[in-house]
mmCIF file of C-alpha atoms in Angstrom:
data_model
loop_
_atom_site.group_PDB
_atom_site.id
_atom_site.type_symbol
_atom_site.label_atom_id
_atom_site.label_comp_id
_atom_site.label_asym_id
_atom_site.label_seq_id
_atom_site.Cartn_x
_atom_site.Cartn_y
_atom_site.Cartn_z
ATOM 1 C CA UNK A 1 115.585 -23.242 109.623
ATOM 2 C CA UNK A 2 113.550 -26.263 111.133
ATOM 3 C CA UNK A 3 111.590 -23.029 112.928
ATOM 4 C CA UNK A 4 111.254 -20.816 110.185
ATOM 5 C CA UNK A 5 109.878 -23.573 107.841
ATOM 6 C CA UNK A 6 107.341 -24.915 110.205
ATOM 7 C CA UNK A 7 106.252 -21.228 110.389
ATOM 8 C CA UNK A 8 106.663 -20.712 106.990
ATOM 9 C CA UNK A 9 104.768 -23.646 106.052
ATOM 10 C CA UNK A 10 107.050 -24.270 103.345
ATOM 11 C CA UNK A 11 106.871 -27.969 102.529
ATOM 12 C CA UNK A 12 102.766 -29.246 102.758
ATOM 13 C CA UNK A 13 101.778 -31.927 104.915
ATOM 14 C CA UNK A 14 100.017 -34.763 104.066
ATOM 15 C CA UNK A 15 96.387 -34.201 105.140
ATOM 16 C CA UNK A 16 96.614 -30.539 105.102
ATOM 17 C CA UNK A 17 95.092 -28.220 102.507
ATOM 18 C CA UNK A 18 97.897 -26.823 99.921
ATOM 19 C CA UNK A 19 97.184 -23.446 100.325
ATOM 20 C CA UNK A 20 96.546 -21.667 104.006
ATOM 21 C CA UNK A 21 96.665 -18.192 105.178
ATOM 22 C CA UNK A 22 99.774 -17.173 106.839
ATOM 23 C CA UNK A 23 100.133 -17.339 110.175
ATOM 24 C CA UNK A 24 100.976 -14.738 112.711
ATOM 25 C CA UNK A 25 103.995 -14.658 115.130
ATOM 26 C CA UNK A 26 103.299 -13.478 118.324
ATOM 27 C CA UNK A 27 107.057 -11.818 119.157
ATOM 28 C CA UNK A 28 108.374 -13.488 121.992
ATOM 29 C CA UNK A 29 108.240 -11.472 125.291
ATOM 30 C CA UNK A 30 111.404 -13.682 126.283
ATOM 31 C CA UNK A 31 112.049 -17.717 125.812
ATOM 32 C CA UNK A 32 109.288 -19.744 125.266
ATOM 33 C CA UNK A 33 108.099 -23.485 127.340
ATOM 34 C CA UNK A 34 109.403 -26.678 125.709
ATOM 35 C CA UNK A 35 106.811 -28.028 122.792
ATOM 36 C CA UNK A 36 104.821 -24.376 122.370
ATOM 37 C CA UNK A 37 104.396 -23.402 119.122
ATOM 38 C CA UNK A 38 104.844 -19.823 117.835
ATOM 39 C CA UNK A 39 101.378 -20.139 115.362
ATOM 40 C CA UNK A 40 98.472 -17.907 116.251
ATOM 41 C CA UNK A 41 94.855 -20.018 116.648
ATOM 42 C CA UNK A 42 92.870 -19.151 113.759
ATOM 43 C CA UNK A 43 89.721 -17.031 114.226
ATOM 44 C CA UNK A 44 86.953 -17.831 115.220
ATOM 45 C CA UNK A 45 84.775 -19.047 112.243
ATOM 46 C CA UNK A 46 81.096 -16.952 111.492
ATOM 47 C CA UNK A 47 77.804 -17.890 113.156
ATOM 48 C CA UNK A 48 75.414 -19.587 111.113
ATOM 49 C CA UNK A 49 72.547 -18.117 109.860
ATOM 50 C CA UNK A 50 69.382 -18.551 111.630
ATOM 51 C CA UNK A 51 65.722 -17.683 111.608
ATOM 52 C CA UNK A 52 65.738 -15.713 114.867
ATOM 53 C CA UNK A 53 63.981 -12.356 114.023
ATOM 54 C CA UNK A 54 66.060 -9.317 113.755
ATOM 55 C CA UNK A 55 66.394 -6.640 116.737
ATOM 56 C CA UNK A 56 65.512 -4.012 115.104
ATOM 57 C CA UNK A 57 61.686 -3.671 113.369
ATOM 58 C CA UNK A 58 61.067 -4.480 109.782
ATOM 59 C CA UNK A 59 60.655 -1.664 107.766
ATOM 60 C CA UNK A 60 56.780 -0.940 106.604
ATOM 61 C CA UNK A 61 55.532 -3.075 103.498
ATOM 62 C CA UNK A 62 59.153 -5.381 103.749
ATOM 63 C CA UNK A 63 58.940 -7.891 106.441
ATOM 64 C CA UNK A 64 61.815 -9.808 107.347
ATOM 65 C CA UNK A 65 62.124 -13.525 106.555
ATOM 66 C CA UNK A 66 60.946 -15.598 109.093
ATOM 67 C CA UNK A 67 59.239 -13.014 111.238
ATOM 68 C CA UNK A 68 55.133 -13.572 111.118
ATOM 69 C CA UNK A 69 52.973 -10.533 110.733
ATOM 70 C CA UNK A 70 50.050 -11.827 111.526
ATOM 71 C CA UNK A 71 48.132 -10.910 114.822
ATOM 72 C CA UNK A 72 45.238 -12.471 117.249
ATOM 73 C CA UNK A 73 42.870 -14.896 115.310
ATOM 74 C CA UNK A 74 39.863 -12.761 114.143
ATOM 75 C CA UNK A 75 37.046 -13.001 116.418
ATOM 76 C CA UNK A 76 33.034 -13.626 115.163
ATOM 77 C CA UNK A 77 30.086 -11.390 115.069
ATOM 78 C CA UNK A 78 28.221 -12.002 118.228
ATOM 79 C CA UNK A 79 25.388 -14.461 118.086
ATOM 80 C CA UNK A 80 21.752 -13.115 117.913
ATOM 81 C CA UNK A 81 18.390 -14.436 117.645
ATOM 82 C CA UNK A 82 17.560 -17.335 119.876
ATOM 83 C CA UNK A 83 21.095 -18.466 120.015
ATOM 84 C CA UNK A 84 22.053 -15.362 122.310
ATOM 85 C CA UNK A 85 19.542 -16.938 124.460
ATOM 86 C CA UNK A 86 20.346 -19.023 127.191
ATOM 87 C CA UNK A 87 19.937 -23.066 127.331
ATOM 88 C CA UNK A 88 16.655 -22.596 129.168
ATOM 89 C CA UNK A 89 15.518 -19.728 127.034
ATOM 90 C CA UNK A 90 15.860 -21.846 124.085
ATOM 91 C CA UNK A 91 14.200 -24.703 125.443
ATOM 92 C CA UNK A 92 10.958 -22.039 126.059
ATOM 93 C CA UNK A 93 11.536 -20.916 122.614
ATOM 94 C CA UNK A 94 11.453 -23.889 120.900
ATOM 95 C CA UNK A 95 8.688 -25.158 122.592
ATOM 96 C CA UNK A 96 6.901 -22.157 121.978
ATOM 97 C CA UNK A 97 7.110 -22.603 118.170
ATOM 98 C CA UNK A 98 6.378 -25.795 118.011
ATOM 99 C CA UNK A 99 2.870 -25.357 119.814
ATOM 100 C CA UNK A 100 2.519 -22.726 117.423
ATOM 101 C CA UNK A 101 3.070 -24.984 114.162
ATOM 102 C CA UNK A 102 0.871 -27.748 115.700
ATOM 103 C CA UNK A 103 -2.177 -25.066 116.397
ATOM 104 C CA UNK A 104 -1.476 -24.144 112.880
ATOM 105 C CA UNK A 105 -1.457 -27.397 110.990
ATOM 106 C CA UNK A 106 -4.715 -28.099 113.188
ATOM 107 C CA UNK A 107 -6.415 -25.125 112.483
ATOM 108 C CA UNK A 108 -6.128 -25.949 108.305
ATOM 109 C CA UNK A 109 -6.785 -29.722 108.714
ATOM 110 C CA UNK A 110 -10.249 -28.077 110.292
ATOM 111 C CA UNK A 111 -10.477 -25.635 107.638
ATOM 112 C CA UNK A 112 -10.081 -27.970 104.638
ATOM 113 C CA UNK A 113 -12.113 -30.926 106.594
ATOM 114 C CA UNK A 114 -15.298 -27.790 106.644
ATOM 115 C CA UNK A 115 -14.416 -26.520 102.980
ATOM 116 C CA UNK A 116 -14.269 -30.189 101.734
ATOM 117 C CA UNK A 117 -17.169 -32.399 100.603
ATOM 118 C CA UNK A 118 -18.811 -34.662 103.109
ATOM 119 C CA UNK A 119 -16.764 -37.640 103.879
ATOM 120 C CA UNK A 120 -16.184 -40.486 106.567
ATOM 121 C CA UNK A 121 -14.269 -38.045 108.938
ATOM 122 C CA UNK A 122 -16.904 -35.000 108.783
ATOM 123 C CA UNK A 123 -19.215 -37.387 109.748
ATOM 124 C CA UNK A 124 -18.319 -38.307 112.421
ATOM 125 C CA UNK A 125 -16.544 -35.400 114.123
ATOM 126 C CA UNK A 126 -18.796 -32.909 111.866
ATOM 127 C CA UNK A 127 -19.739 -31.239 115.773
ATOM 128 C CA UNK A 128 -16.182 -30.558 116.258
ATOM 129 C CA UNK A 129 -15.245 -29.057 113.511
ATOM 130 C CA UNK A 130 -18.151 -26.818 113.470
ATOM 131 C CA UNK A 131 -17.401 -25.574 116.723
ATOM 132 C CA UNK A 132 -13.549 -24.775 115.658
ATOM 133 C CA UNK A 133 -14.607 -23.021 112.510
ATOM 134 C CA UNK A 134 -17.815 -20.537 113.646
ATOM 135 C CA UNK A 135 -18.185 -17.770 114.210
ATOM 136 C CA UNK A 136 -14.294 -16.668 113.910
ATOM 137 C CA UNK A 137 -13.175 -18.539 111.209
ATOM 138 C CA UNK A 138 -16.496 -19.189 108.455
ATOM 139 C CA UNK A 139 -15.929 -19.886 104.946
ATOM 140 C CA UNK A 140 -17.768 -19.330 102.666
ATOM 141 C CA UNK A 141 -16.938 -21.268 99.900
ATOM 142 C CA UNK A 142 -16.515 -25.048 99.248
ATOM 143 C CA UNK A 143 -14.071 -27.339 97.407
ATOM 144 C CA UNK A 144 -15.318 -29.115 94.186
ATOM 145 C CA UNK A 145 -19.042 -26.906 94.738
ATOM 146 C CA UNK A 146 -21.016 -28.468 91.393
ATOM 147 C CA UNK A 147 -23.187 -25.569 91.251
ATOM 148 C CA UNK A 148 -21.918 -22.222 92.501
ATOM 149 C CA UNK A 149 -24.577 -19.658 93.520
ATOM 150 C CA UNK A 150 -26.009 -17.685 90.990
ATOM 151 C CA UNK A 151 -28.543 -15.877 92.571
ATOM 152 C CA UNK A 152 -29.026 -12.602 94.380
ATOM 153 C CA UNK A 153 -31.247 -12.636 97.809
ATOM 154 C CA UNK A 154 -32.711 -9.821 99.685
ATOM 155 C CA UNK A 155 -33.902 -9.303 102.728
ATOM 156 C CA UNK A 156 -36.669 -7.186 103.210
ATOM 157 C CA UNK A 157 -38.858 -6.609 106.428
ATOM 158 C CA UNK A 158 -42.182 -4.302 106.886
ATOM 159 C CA UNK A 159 -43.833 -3.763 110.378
ATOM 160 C CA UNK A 160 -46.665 -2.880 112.679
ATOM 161 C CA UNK A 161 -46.452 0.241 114.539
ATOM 162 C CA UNK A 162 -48.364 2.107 116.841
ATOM 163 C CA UNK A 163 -47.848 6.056 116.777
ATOM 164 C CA UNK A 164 -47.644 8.207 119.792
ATOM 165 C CA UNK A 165 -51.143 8.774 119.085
ATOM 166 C CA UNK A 166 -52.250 5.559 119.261
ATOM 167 C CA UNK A 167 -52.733 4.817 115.628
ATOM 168 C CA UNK A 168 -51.740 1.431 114.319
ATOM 169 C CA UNK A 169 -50.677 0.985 111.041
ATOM 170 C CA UNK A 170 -48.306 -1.107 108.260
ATOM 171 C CA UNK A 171 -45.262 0.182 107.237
ATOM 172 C CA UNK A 172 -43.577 -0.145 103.877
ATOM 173 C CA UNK A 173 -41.194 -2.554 102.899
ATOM 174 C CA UNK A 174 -37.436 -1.863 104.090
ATOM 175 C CA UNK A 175 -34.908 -3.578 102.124
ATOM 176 C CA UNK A 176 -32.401 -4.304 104.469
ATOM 177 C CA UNK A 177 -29.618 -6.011 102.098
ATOM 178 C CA UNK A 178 -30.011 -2.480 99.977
ATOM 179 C CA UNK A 179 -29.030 -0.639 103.173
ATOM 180 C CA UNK A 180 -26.272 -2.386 104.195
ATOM 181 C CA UNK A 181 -25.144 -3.148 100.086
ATOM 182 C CA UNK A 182 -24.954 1.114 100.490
ATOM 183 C CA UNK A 183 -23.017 1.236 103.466
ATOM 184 C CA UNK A 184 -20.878 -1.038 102.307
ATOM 185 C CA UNK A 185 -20.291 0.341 98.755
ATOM 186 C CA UNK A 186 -17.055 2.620 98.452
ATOM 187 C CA UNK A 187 -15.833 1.489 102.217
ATOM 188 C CA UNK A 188 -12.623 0.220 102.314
ATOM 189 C CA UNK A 189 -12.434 -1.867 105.332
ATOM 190 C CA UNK A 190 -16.718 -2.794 106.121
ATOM 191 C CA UNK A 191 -17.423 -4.081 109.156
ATOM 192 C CA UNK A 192 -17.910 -8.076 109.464
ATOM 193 C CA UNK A 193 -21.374 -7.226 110.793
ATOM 194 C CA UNK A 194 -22.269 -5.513 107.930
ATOM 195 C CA UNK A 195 -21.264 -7.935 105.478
ATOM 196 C CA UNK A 196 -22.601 -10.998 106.881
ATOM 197 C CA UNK A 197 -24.868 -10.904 110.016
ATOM 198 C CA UNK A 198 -28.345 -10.540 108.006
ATOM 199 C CA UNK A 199 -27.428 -12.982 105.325
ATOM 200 C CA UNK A 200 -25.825 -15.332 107.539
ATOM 201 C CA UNK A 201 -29.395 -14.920 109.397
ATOM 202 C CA UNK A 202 -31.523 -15.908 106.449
ATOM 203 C CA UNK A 203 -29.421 -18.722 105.370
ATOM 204 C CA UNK A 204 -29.735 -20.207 109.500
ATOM 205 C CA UNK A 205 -33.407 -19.873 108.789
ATOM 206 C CA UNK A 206 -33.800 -21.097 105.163
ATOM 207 C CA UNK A 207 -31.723 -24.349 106.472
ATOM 208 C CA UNK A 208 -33.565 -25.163 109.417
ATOM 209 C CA UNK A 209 -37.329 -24.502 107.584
ATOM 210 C CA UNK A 210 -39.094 -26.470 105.457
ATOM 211 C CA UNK A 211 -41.123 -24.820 102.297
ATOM 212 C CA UNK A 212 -43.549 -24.111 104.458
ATOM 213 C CA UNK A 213 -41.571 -22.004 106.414
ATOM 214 C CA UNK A 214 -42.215 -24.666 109.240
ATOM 215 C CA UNK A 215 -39.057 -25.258 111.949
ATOM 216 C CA UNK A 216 -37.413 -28.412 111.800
ATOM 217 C CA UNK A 217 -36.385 -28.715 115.445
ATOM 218 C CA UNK A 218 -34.933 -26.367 118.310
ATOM 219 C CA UNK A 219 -32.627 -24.637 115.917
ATOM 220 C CA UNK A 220 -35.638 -23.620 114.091
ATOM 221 C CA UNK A 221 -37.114 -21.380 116.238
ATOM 222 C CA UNK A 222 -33.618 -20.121 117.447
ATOM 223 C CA UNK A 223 -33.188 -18.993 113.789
ATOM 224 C CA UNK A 224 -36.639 -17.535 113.997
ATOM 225 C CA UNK A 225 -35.383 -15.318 116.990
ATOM 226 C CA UNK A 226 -32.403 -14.625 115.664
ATOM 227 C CA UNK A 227 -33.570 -13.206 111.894
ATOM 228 C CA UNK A 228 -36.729 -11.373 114.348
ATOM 229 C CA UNK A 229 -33.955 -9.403 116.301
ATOM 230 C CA UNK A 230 -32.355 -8.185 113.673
ATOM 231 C CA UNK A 231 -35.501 -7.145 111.762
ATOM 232 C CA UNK A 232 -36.621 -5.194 114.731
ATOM 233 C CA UNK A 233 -33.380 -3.519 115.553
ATOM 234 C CA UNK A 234 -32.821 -2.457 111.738
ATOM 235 C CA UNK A 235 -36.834 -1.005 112.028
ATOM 236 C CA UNK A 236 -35.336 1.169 114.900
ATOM 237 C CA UNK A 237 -32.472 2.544 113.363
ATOM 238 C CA UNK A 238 -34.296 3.307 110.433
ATOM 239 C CA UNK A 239 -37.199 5.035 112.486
ATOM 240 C CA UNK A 240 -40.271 2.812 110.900
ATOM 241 C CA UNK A 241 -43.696 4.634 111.471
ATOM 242 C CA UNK A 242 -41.840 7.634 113.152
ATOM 243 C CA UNK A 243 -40.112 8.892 115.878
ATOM 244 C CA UNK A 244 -41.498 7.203 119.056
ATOM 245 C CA UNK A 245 -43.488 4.571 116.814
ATOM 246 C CA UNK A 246 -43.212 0.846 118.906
ATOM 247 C CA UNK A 247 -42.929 -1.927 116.418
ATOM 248 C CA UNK A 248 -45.863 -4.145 117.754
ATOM 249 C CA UNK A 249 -45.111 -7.013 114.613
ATOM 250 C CA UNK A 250 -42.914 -7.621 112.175
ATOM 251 C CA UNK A 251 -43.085 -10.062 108.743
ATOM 252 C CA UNK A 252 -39.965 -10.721 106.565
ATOM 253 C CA UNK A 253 -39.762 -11.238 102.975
ATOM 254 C CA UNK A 254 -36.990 -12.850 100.618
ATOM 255 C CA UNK A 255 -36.608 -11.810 97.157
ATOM 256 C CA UNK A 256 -34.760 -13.724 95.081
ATOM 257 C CA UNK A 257 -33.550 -12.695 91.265
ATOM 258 C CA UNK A 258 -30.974 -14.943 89.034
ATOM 259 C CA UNK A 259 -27.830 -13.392 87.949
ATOM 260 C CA UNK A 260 -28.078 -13.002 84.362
ATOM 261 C CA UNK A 261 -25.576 -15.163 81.743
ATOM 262 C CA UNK A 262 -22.549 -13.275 80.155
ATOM 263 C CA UNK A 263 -23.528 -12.239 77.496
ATOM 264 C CA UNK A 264 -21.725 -15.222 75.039
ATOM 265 C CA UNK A 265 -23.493 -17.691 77.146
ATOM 266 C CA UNK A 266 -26.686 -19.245 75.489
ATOM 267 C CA UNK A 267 -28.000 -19.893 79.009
ATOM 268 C CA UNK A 268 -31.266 -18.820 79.123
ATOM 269 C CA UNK A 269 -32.886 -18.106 82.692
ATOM 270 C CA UNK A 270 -36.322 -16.243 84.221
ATOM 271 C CA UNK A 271 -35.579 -12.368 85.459
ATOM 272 C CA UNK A 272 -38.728 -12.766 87.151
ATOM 273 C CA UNK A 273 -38.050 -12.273 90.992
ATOM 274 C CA UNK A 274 -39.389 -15.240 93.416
ATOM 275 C CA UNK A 275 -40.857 -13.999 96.978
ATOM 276 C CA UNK A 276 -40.957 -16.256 99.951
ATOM 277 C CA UNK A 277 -43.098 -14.578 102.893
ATOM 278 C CA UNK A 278 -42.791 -15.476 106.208
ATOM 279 C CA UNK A 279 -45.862 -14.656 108.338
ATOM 280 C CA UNK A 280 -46.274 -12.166 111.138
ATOM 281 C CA UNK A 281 -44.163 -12.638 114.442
ATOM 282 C CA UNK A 282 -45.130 -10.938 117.423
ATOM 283 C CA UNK A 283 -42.568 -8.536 118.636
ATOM 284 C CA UNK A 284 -40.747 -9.387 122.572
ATOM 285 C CA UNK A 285 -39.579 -7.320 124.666
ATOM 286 C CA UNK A 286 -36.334 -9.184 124.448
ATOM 287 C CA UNK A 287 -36.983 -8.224 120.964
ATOM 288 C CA UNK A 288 -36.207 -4.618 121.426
ATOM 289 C CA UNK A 289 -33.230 -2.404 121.330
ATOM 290 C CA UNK A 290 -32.691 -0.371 124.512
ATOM 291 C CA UNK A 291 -34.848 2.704 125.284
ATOM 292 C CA UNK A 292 -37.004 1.377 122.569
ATOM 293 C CA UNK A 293 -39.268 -0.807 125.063
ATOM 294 C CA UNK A 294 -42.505 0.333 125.620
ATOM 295 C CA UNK A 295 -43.612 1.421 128.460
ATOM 296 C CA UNK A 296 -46.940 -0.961 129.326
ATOM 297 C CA UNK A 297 -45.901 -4.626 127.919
ATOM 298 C CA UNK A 298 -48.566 -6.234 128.503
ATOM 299 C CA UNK A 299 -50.887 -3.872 126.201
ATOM 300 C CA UNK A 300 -48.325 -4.291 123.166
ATOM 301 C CA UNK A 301 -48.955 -8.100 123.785
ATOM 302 C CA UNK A 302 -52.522 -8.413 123.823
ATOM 303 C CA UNK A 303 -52.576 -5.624 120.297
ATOM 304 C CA UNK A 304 -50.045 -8.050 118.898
ATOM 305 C CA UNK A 305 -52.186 -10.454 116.464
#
């Protein structure tokens, strides 16, 4: 009975839970050791549950708990520009641009120091900046000009010519701002040449003449040179006293007219045209456009007056 109750578990012990499963009996294979009990061991109690991923995949769109999903970290766009260049590269690049932004700060400090009125700094390094700013990079204009011009100025130019024949005569007068006002007229990209060279001639000579058309140092008779040239070469082109003709002399002219008022202004101002007439200038060699030399110089210097 003492057997069969401990299996039976019929009265509780103290400690024990009131209500276990029944235990299995093994049978007895034959008589059992002293102090072995006839109770089975209970089984073996579950795993717990852990966050190990599961063998076999997830399913698409339903990813297990605790396994991650997300691959490699996403890599950049490759770098471009200077910063694909090497360390060295970029040193040469950088120095590079900032050569370039100094040239270019200097070259509009010079630009607004020759546009700007006269002041302590043109003064004194007025040489410098005109050699920065001509020929290349002229303006002309002016800051804070008090008296914009207002007038129109033409060039005109008449010469002495001796035929093939041997005649020597005057021709008319050839205004050479109306030719090149015509060639530039309608053209969409003129030449710099034909936009400036005669006018930026006659402006050399008005500034470095006195009234009576007298030179006011060496840059005075440069300018004389200068606006000669030009006369003669234009007298070529245009064929003055024929084909063949030599141009022996030359004399240039200015005519100046103001530009009339709008017509609200009450301005009131002359349309009479002012002259200013140079005298005659012997004609160089040096003078003369190639193939355009004659032949004996010294007899086209002794007819020149």
């Amino acid at each position: 009975m003492g057997a069969y109750d401990e299996g039976a578990n019929a009265r509780p012990v103290a400690g024990e839970p009131s209500e276990a499963p029944p235990a299995t009996t093994v049978p007895a294979a034959g008589p059992l050791p002293a102090g072995a009990s006839t109770r089975a061991d209970p089984p073996p109690a579950d795993p717990p549950a852990t966050d190990a991923p599961s063998a076999d995949p997830p399913s698409a769109g339903h990813p297990t708990v605790g396994h991650s999903t997300a691959g490699p970290p996403p890599v950049g766009p490759p770098p471009a520009g200077v910063a694909a260049l090497s360390l060295p590269f970029q040193i040469a690049a950088a120095l590079a641009f900032a050569l370039v932004a100094v040239v270019a700060c200097a070259h509009l400090g010079m630009v607004f120091l020759h546009v700007a009125p006269s002041n302590t700094v043109t003064k004194q390094h007025g040489q410098a900046i005109d050699e920065w700013i001509y020929p290349e990079f002229e303006q002309n204009w002016k800051l804070f000009a008090p008296n914009p011009l207002q007038q129109n100025i033409a060039v005109q130019v008449r010469a002495e010519v001796k035929s093939v024949d041997g005649a020597v005569r005057t021709t008319r007068w050839y205004d050479l701002s109306a030719l090149d006002g015509r060639v530039i007229d309608g053209n969409l990209l003129p030449s710099h040449t034909q936009q400036n060279e005669l006018r930026r001639a006659w402006d050399f000579f008005a500034a470095t003449h006195d009234n009576t058309n007298r030179p006011n140092g060496l840059r005075g008779d440069l300018s004389e040179r200068y606006l000669r040239r030009i006369a003669v070469l234009r007298l070529d082109r245009e064929e003055a006293g024929g084909r063949g003709a030599v141009i022996q002399q030359v004399q240039v002219r200015s005519r100046t007219t103001n530009v009339p008022p709008p017509e609200w202004s009450e301005e009131q101002v002359s349309d009479k045209p002012v002259l200013r007439q140079l005298p005659w200038w012997p004609v160089a060699d040096t003078d003369r456009a190639a193939g355009t030399r004659p032949v004996d110089s010294t007899e086209t210097a002794a007819s020149a007056r």
